Amino acid sequence: MKKCLRDGKVMAMPKLTYEEAGVNVQEGQRAVNLMKESVKSTFTKGVLGDIGGFGGLFALDPREMEKPILVAGTDGVGTKLKLAFMMNRHDTIGEDCVAMCVNDILCQGAKPLFFLDYIATGKLKAEVVAEIVQGIANGCKKAGCALIGGETAEMPGFYQKGEYDVAGFTVGMVEEKNLITGKEISQGDIMIGISSSGVHSNGFSLVRKLFFEDKQYSVDQYVDGLGETLGEALLRPTKIYVKPILEVLQQEKIKGMVHVTGGGFYENIPRILPEGIDANVHLDTWQAPPIFQFIQQEGQIEQDEMFSTFNMGIGMIVVVERSAGEKVVQLLQELGEEASIIGEMVRGSKQVVLCQK
């Protein structure tokens, strides 16, 4: 206890501690201890060292590729996090974070190697952080990559009570000659759509306004048309496409891939289109899942708005030559995916055209 003089008297002054300022170092260490098993369960042969170092170590195998290209990606989960807070369920949101990152680098043909996370909160609760990391670990295992590091930041006064943010970072690798850019796409090529698991991690600002502000739904409200509660339908994790796509790449040439995320069809498909090519999407080739029909119906949302905001049941699009189309669809189906030919490439100006018979 420090001492000072006040009016000639010695006054005792309390010592300020980090914990009194809002940061509990011991709780942080407890969180690390709770997550260790989940993290170690993701380790692959390239991982060096153990948990707790200042940097994650990963050894590349020089025999694996002739001219390896590293592909890096980063993303978060967006306001879908609000659903996790509302439902007090935190074991799936980390899987979303992994999916958003690994699916992106997969579009260039990259196999994810490792992943890092960043979790920030106002007041750290070890059990909640451990649940988030459990979800991240589950996602890493589905993607075949290792969780080799992360950061948990306790930032008092920065976040609302019970809230947090999650971000992720991944690095993958692809042989230079196998890098997928979309530049080889040409007229006559076809698009194969692979089903999503639901809304994934995009459009939740609209979803939240519609259901929880305008319509006053609750997350535990059962919806007949969905066959489950609204919260269950919305919180379902983003699908990870890594393993089936890498299997297809072993057998067939893919010219381009699209991860259908924020911006829906209209913003994501043009990212791979070369000059002089349009993408015609045939809407009669699949039916949007009930959750999207429910969103559109409840919000009286125009079709173009739906397709510019949501994945509409198609989470990943693969572009191949027409002659390979049926074979790739069959292969994906054999791997357990719902897949179908949903459109084709035609002459145009890098536009997406929704076609309805």
Short mmCIF file of C-alpha atoms in Angstrom, two decimals:
data_model
loop_
_atom_site.label_atom_id
_atom_site.label_comp_id
_atom_site.label_asym_id
_atom_site.label_seq_id
_atom_site.Cartn_x
_atom_site.Cartn_y
_atom_site.Cartn_z
CA MET A 1 0.00 0.00 0.00
CA LYS A 2 1.46 3.39 -1.02
CA LYS A 3 1.36 6.27 1.46
CA CYS A 4 1.08 10.03 0.96
CA LEU A 5 0.53 13.15 3.07
CA ARG A 6 -2.85 14.91 3.17
CA ASP A 7 -3.39 17.82 5.54
CA GLY A 8 -0.27 16.69 7.33
CA LYS A 9 -1.59 13.16 7.81
CA VAL A 10 -0.29 9.99 6.25
CA MET A 11 -2.98 8.52 3.95
CA ALA A 12 -2.94 4.97 2.58
CA MET A 13 -3.60 4.69 -1.18
CA PRO A 14 -4.73 1.38 -2.73
CA LYS A 15 -2.56 -0.11 -5.46
CA LEU A 16 -4.30 -0.36 -8.81
CA THR A 17 -4.13 -3.79 -10.43
CA TYR A 18 -4.77 -5.04 -13.97
CA GLU A 19 -7.75 -7.03 -12.68
CA GLU A 20 -9.29 -3.91 -11.09
CA ALA A 21 -8.98 -2.28 -14.52
CA GLY A 22 -11.08 -5.09 -15.96
CA VAL A 23 -8.54 -7.62 -17.25
CA ASN A 24 -8.40 -11.02 -15.53
CA VAL A 25 -5.12 -12.68 -16.51
CA GLN A 26 -5.96 -15.83 -14.53
CA GLU A 27 -9.25 -16.26 -16.40
CA GLY A 28 -7.34 -15.94 -19.65
CA GLN A 29 -4.99 -18.71 -18.63
CA ARG A 30 -7.95 -20.85 -17.58
CA ALA A 31 -9.42 -20.36 -21.06
CA VAL A 32 -6.15 -21.55 -22.61
CA ASN A 33 -6.20 -24.66 -20.44
CA LEU A 34 -9.81 -25.42 -21.42
CA MET A 35 -9.12 -25.10 -25.15
CA LYS A 36 -5.85 -27.06 -25.33
CA GLU A 37 -7.45 -30.39 -26.13
CA SER A 38 -9.56 -28.92 -28.96
CA VAL A 39 -6.56 -27.16 -30.47
CA LYS A 40 -4.29 -30.21 -30.34
CA SER A 41 -6.96 -32.34 -32.01
CA THR A 42 -6.40 -30.31 -35.22
CA PHE A 43 -2.62 -30.79 -35.44
CA THR A 44 -1.36 -32.21 -38.72
CA LYS A 45 2.10 -33.52 -39.63
CA GLY A 46 3.33 -30.03 -40.54
CA VAL A 47 2.81 -28.58 -37.07
CA LEU A 48 5.96 -27.91 -35.04
CA GLY A 49 6.09 -27.05 -31.36
CA ASP A 50 3.22 -26.86 -28.90
CA ILE A 51 0.62 -24.43 -27.65
CA GLY A 52 1.93 -21.28 -25.99
CA GLY A 53 4.73 -20.05 -28.25
CA PHE A 54 4.94 -16.51 -29.53
CA GLY A 55 4.32 -17.78 -33.05
CA GLY A 56 2.76 -20.85 -34.61
CA LEU A 57 5.20 -23.05 -36.51
CA PHE A 58 4.39 -25.04 -39.62
CA ALA A 59 6.85 -26.93 -41.82
CA LEU A 60 6.20 -27.12 -45.56
CA ASP A 61 7.15 -30.34 -47.30
CA PRO A 62 9.35 -29.35 -50.30
CA ARG A 63 8.61 -32.72 -51.92
CA GLU A 64 4.88 -32.05 -52.06
CA MET A 65 4.97 -29.50 -54.92
CA GLU A 66 7.38 -28.26 -57.58
CA LYS A 67 6.41 -24.58 -57.47
CA PRO A 68 4.16 -24.01 -54.47
CA ILE A 69 2.07 -20.84 -54.21
CA LEU A 70 0.87 -19.75 -50.78
CA VAL A 71 -2.69 -18.41 -50.68
CA ALA A 72 -3.86 -16.45 -47.62
CA GLY A 73 -7.32 -15.40 -46.52
CA THR A 74 -9.03 -13.68 -43.61
CA ASP A 75 -12.65 -13.15 -42.61
CA GLY A 76 -15.06 -12.95 -39.72
CA VAL A 77 -18.61 -13.98 -38.96
CA GLY A 78 -20.36 -10.62 -39.08
CA THR A 79 -23.58 -9.94 -37.22
CA LYS A 80 -24.47 -13.63 -37.14
CA LEU A 81 -22.64 -13.36 -33.83
CA LYS A 82 -25.75 -11.63 -32.47
CA LEU A 83 -27.66 -14.89 -32.94
CA ALA A 84 -25.08 -16.73 -30.85
CA PHE A 85 -25.47 -14.11 -28.10
CA MET A 86 -29.27 -14.31 -28.24
CA MET A 87 -29.24 -18.11 -28.04
CA ASN A 88 -26.33 -18.25 -25.59
CA ARG A 89 -24.76 -20.86 -27.83
CA HIS A 90 -21.12 -20.44 -28.78
CA ASP A 91 -19.90 -23.83 -30.05
CA THR A 92 -20.75 -23.36 -33.74
CA ILE A 93 -19.80 -19.78 -34.54
CA GLY A 94 -16.09 -20.67 -34.75
CA GLU A 95 -16.88 -23.19 -37.48
CA ASP A 96 -18.45 -20.34 -39.47
CA CYS A 97 -15.26 -18.34 -39.13
CA VAL A 98 -13.12 -21.19 -40.44
CA ALA A 99 -15.53 -21.85 -43.31
CA MET A 100 -15.53 -18.24 -44.48
CA CYS A 101 -11.73 -18.30 -44.71
CA VAL A 102 -10.96 -21.76 -46.10
CA ASN A 103 -13.76 -21.70 -48.68
CA ASP A 104 -12.33 -18.46 -50.05
CA ILE A 105 -8.79 -19.74 -50.62
CA LEU A 106 -10.22 -23.01 -51.94
CA CYS A 107 -11.61 -20.99 -54.87
CA GLN A 108 -8.03 -20.63 -56.14
CA GLY A 109 -7.36 -24.33 -55.75
CA ALA A 110 -5.49 -23.99 -52.47
CA LYS A 111 -5.43 -26.69 -49.82
CA PRO A 112 -5.67 -25.01 -46.38
CA LEU A 113 -2.59 -25.72 -44.26
CA PHE A 114 -3.16 -23.84 -41.03
CA PHE A 115 -5.49 -21.41 -39.30
CA LEU A 116 -5.22 -18.69 -36.65
CA ASP A 117 -8.02 -17.01 -34.73
CA TYR A 118 -8.65 -13.72 -32.95
CA ILE A 119 -11.30 -13.49 -30.22
CA ALA A 120 -11.99 -10.17 -28.48
CA THR A 121 -14.43 -9.52 -25.65
CA GLY A 122 -15.19 -7.02 -22.91
CA LYS A 123 -15.11 -9.49 -20.02
CA LEU A 124 -13.53 -12.86 -20.61
CA LYS A 125 -15.37 -16.03 -19.61
CA ALA A 126 -13.15 -19.05 -20.00
CA GLU A 127 -15.97 -21.49 -20.79
CA VAL A 128 -17.37 -19.27 -23.57
CA VAL A 129 -13.95 -18.84 -25.20
CA ALA A 130 -13.37 -22.59 -24.96
CA GLU A 131 -16.70 -23.21 -26.74
CA ILE A 132 -15.78 -20.78 -29.52
CA VAL A 133 -12.41 -22.47 -29.99
CA GLN A 134 -14.10 -25.88 -29.99
CA GLY A 135 -16.12 -24.69 -33.00
CA ILE A 136 -12.96 -23.39 -34.66
CA ALA A 137 -11.27 -26.74 -34.09
CA ASN A 138 -14.24 -28.60 -35.56
CA GLY A 139 -14.05 -26.40 -38.64
CA CYS A 140 -10.31 -26.95 -38.98
CA LYS A 141 -10.77 -30.72 -38.86
CA LYS A 142 -13.45 -30.54 -41.56
CA ALA A 143 -11.05 -28.48 -43.68
CA GLY A 144 -8.04 -30.68 -42.93
CA CYS A 145 -5.96 -27.80 -41.57
CA ALA A 146 -4.25 -27.19 -38.24
CA LEU A 147 -5.15 -24.55 -35.66
CA ILE A 148 -1.64 -23.37 -34.78
CA GLY A 149 -2.27 -20.10 -32.97
CA GLY A 150 -4.63 -17.41 -31.85
CA GLU A 151 -5.25 -14.41 -29.65
CA THR A 152 -7.82 -13.86 -26.94
CA ALA A 153 -8.11 -10.18 -26.05
CA GLU A 154 -10.00 -8.94 -23.01
CA MET A 155 -10.91 -5.30 -23.66
CA PRO A 156 -13.02 -3.84 -20.83
CA GLY A 157 -15.40 -1.08 -21.86
CA PHE A 158 -15.03 -1.88 -25.56
CA TYR A 159 -17.80 -4.46 -26.09
CA GLN A 160 -21.29 -4.74 -24.67
CA LYS A 161 -21.82 -7.19 -21.84
CA GLY A 162 -21.81 -10.81 -23.05
CA GLU A 163 -20.61 -9.93 -26.56
CA TYR A 164 -17.43 -10.70 -28.47
CA ASP A 165 -15.96 -10.65 -31.97
CA VAL A 166 -14.24 -13.44 -33.86
CA ALA A 167 -11.92 -13.26 -36.86
CA GLY A 168 -9.85 -15.89 -38.61
CA PHE A 169 -6.81 -16.17 -40.83
CA THR A 170 -5.76 -19.09 -43.00
CA VAL A 171 -2.87 -19.99 -45.27
CA GLY A 172 -3.07 -22.64 -47.96
CA MET A 173 -0.92 -23.91 -50.79
CA VAL A 174 -1.42 -24.78 -54.44
CA GLU A 175 0.91 -25.92 -57.22
CA GLU A 176 1.56 -22.94 -59.51
CA LYS A 177 0.34 -24.77 -62.62
CA ASN A 178 -2.88 -25.72 -60.80
CA LEU A 179 -3.75 -22.21 -59.61
CA ILE A 180 -7.39 -21.46 -60.44
CA THR A 181 -8.05 -17.89 -61.61
CA GLY A 182 -11.06 -18.04 -63.92
CA LYS A 183 -9.09 -16.64 -66.86
CA GLU A 184 -9.61 -19.89 -68.82
CA ILE A 185 -13.40 -19.71 -68.57
CA SER A 186 -14.99 -19.49 -72.01
CA GLN A 187 -18.35 -19.50 -73.76
CA GLY A 188 -20.13 -22.83 -73.34
CA ASP A 189 -18.62 -23.75 -69.98
CA ILE A 190 -21.16 -24.75 -67.35
CA MET A 191 -21.71 -23.86 -63.71
CA ILE A 192 -22.30 -26.55 -61.11
CA GLY A 193 -23.96 -25.43 -57.91
CA ILE A 194 -23.24 -27.18 -54.61
CA SER A 195 -25.84 -26.80 -51.89
CA SER A 196 -25.37 -24.59 -48.85
CA SER A 197 -26.32 -25.56 -45.32
CA GLY A 198 -28.53 -22.51 -44.98
CA VAL A 199 -27.94 -18.78 -44.71
CA HIS A 200 -24.25 -19.38 -43.88
CA SER A 201 -22.70 -16.14 -42.52
CA ASN A 202 -24.05 -13.37 -44.74
CA GLY A 203 -27.10 -11.15 -44.83
CA PHE A 204 -27.68 -11.21 -41.08
CA SER A 205 -28.15 -7.46 -40.75
CA LEU A 206 -31.22 -7.85 -42.96
CA VAL A 207 -32.28 -11.08 -41.23
CA ARG A 208 -32.03 -9.59 -37.77
CA LYS A 209 -33.93 -6.45 -38.72
CA LEU A 210 -36.69 -8.48 -40.38
CA PHE A 211 -37.25 -11.15 -37.75
CA PHE A 212 -36.19 -9.61 -34.45
CA GLU A 213 -37.00 -5.92 -34.96
CA ASP A 214 -39.83 -5.67 -37.48
CA LYS A 215 -41.60 -9.00 -36.92
CA GLN A 216 -40.65 -9.47 -33.25
CA TYR A 217 -39.87 -13.17 -33.57
CA SER A 218 -37.89 -14.94 -30.85
CA VAL A 219 -34.98 -17.27 -31.59
CA ASP A 220 -36.76 -20.19 -29.90
CA GLN A 221 -39.97 -19.76 -31.90
CA TYR A 222 -40.84 -22.93 -33.82
CA VAL A 223 -41.66 -22.37 -37.51
CA ASP A 224 -43.74 -25.09 -39.18
CA GLY A 225 -42.33 -24.43 -42.65
CA LEU A 226 -38.78 -24.88 -41.34
CA GLY A 227 -39.41 -27.88 -39.12
CA GLU A 228 -37.30 -26.31 -36.37
CA THR A 229 -36.94 -23.11 -34.39
CA LEU A 230 -35.93 -19.94 -36.19
CA GLY A 231 -32.73 -19.76 -34.16
CA GLU A 232 -31.71 -23.31 -35.09
CA ALA A 233 -32.27 -22.61 -38.78
CA LEU A 234 -30.28 -19.38 -38.72
CA LEU A 235 -27.38 -20.45 -36.51
CA ARG A 236 -26.56 -23.58 -38.53
CA PRO A 237 -22.83 -23.38 -39.43
CA THR A 238 -21.50 -22.50 -42.86
CA LYS A 239 -20.66 -25.57 -44.92
CA ILE A 240 -16.99 -26.30 -45.54
CA TYR A 241 -16.34 -27.51 -49.11
CA VAL A 242 -12.62 -28.26 -48.90
CA LYS A 243 -12.49 -32.06 -48.89
CA PRO A 244 -15.01 -32.77 -51.70
CA ILE A 245 -13.57 -30.06 -53.94
CA LEU A 246 -9.98 -31.25 -53.44
CA GLU A 247 -11.18 -34.74 -54.34
CA VAL A 248 -12.75 -33.44 -57.56
CA LEU A 249 -9.54 -31.58 -58.41
CA GLN A 250 -7.69 -34.89 -58.30
CA GLN A 251 -9.81 -36.14 -61.17
CA GLU A 252 -11.15 -33.20 -63.19
CA LYS A 253 -10.07 -29.73 -64.27
CA ILE A 254 -11.94 -26.86 -62.65
CA LYS A 255 -11.69 -23.52 -64.47
CA GLY A 256 -13.21 -21.33 -61.78
CA MET A 257 -14.87 -21.44 -58.38
CA VAL A 258 -17.17 -19.03 -56.58
CA HIS A 259 -17.78 -18.94 -52.84
CA VAL A 260 -21.24 -17.36 -52.63
CA THR A 261 -20.95 -14.99 -49.66
CA GLY A 262 -21.86 -11.36 -49.03
CA GLY A 263 -23.17 -9.82 -52.23
CA GLY A 264 -24.77 -13.09 -53.29
CA PHE A 265 -24.70 -14.10 -56.94
CA TYR A 266 -24.43 -10.62 -58.41
CA GLU A 267 -21.17 -9.65 -56.70
CA ASN A 268 -19.35 -12.97 -56.35
CA ILE A 269 -19.74 -14.64 -59.76
CA PRO A 270 -18.26 -11.66 -61.72
CA ARG A 271 -15.06 -11.97 -59.68
CA ILE A 272 -14.02 -14.95 -61.83
CA LEU A 273 -15.49 -13.90 -65.19
CA PRO A 274 -13.05 -12.96 -67.96
CA GLU A 275 -13.82 -10.10 -70.36
CA GLY A 276 -16.57 -10.83 -72.85
CA ILE A 277 -18.35 -13.48 -70.76
CA ASP A 278 -21.71 -13.44 -68.93
CA ALA A 279 -22.97 -16.04 -66.49
CA ASN A 280 -26.52 -17.21 -67.16
CA VAL A 281 -28.02 -18.74 -64.01
CA HIS A 282 -31.04 -21.00 -64.61
CA LEU A 283 -33.37 -20.59 -61.64
CA ASP A 284 -35.44 -23.66 -62.49
CA THR A 285 -32.51 -26.01 -61.83
CA TRP A 286 -32.83 -25.93 -58.04
CA GLN A 287 -35.30 -24.85 -55.38
CA ALA A 288 -34.28 -22.39 -52.71
CA PRO A 289 -34.46 -24.03 -49.25
CA PRO A 290 -37.35 -23.14 -46.91
CA ILE A 291 -35.34 -20.62 -44.87
CA PHE A 292 -34.88 -18.39 -47.93
CA GLN A 293 -38.52 -18.74 -48.94
CA PHE A 294 -39.48 -17.75 -45.40
CA ILE A 295 -37.19 -14.70 -45.43
CA GLN A 296 -38.54 -13.56 -48.81
CA GLN A 297 -42.15 -14.11 -47.81
CA GLU A 298 -41.93 -12.41 -44.41
CA GLY A 299 -39.99 -9.45 -45.75
CA GLN A 300 -41.76 -9.13 -49.12
CA ILE A 301 -38.28 -8.99 -50.63
CA GLU A 302 -37.73 -8.72 -54.38
CA GLN A 303 -35.96 -11.56 -56.17
CA ASP A 304 -32.99 -9.42 -57.19
CA GLU A 305 -32.50 -8.32 -53.58
CA MET A 306 -32.52 -11.93 -52.41
CA PHE A 307 -29.91 -12.95 -54.99
CA SER A 308 -27.72 -9.94 -54.20
CA THR A 309 -27.77 -10.67 -50.45
CA PHE A 310 -28.02 -14.44 -49.87
CA ASN A 311 -26.62 -17.67 -51.30
CA MET A 312 -30.18 -18.92 -51.99
CA GLY A 313 -29.16 -22.51 -51.27
CA ILE A 314 -26.00 -22.56 -53.43
CA GLY A 315 -22.88 -22.09 -51.33
CA MET A 316 -20.23 -22.92 -53.91
CA ILE A 317 -20.20 -22.77 -57.71
CA VAL A 318 -17.74 -24.76 -59.83
CA VAL A 319 -17.11 -23.93 -63.49
CA VAL A 320 -16.02 -26.75 -65.80
CA GLU A 321 -16.11 -27.61 -69.48
CA ARG A 322 -19.52 -28.80 -70.63
CA SER A 323 -18.15 -32.26 -71.46
CA ALA A 324 -17.08 -32.76 -67.83
CA GLY A 325 -20.28 -31.46 -66.27
CA GLU A 326 -22.24 -34.64 -65.64
CA LYS A 327 -19.17 -36.49 -64.40
CA VAL A 328 -18.34 -33.76 -61.87
CA VAL A 329 -21.95 -33.66 -60.66
CA GLN A 330 -21.94 -37.42 -60.20
CA LEU A 331 -18.61 -37.32 -58.37
CA LEU A 332 -19.84 -34.62 -55.99
CA GLN A 333 -23.00 -36.58 -55.31
CA GLU A 334 -20.95 -39.70 -54.57
CA LEU A 335 -19.00 -37.58 -52.07
CA GLY A 336 -22.25 -36.71 -50.30
CA GLU A 337 -22.92 -33.30 -51.80
CA GLU A 338 -26.13 -32.05 -53.38
CA ALA A 339 -24.96 -30.74 -56.75
CA SER A 340 -26.52 -29.88 -60.11
CA ILE A 341 -25.82 -27.91 -63.27
CA ILE A 342 -27.28 -24.44 -62.63
CA GLY A 343 -26.13 -22.38 -65.59
CA GLU A 344 -23.70 -21.66 -68.39
CA MET A 345 -21.22 -19.12 -69.70
CA VAL A 346 -22.27 -17.04 -72.71
CA ARG A 347 -20.99 -14.00 -74.60
CA GLY A 348 -21.48 -10.79 -72.65
CA SER A 349 -19.85 -8.19 -70.42
CA LYS A 350 -19.09 -9.87 -67.05
CA GLN A 351 -22.71 -9.77 -65.92
CA VAL A 352 -24.86 -12.25 -64.03
CA VAL A 353 -28.20 -12.95 -65.69
CA LEU A 354 -30.97 -14.80 -63.85
CA CYS A 355 -32.92 -16.87 -66.36
CA GLN A 356 -36.41 -18.25 -65.72
CA LYS A 357 -38.31 -20.47 -68.13
#
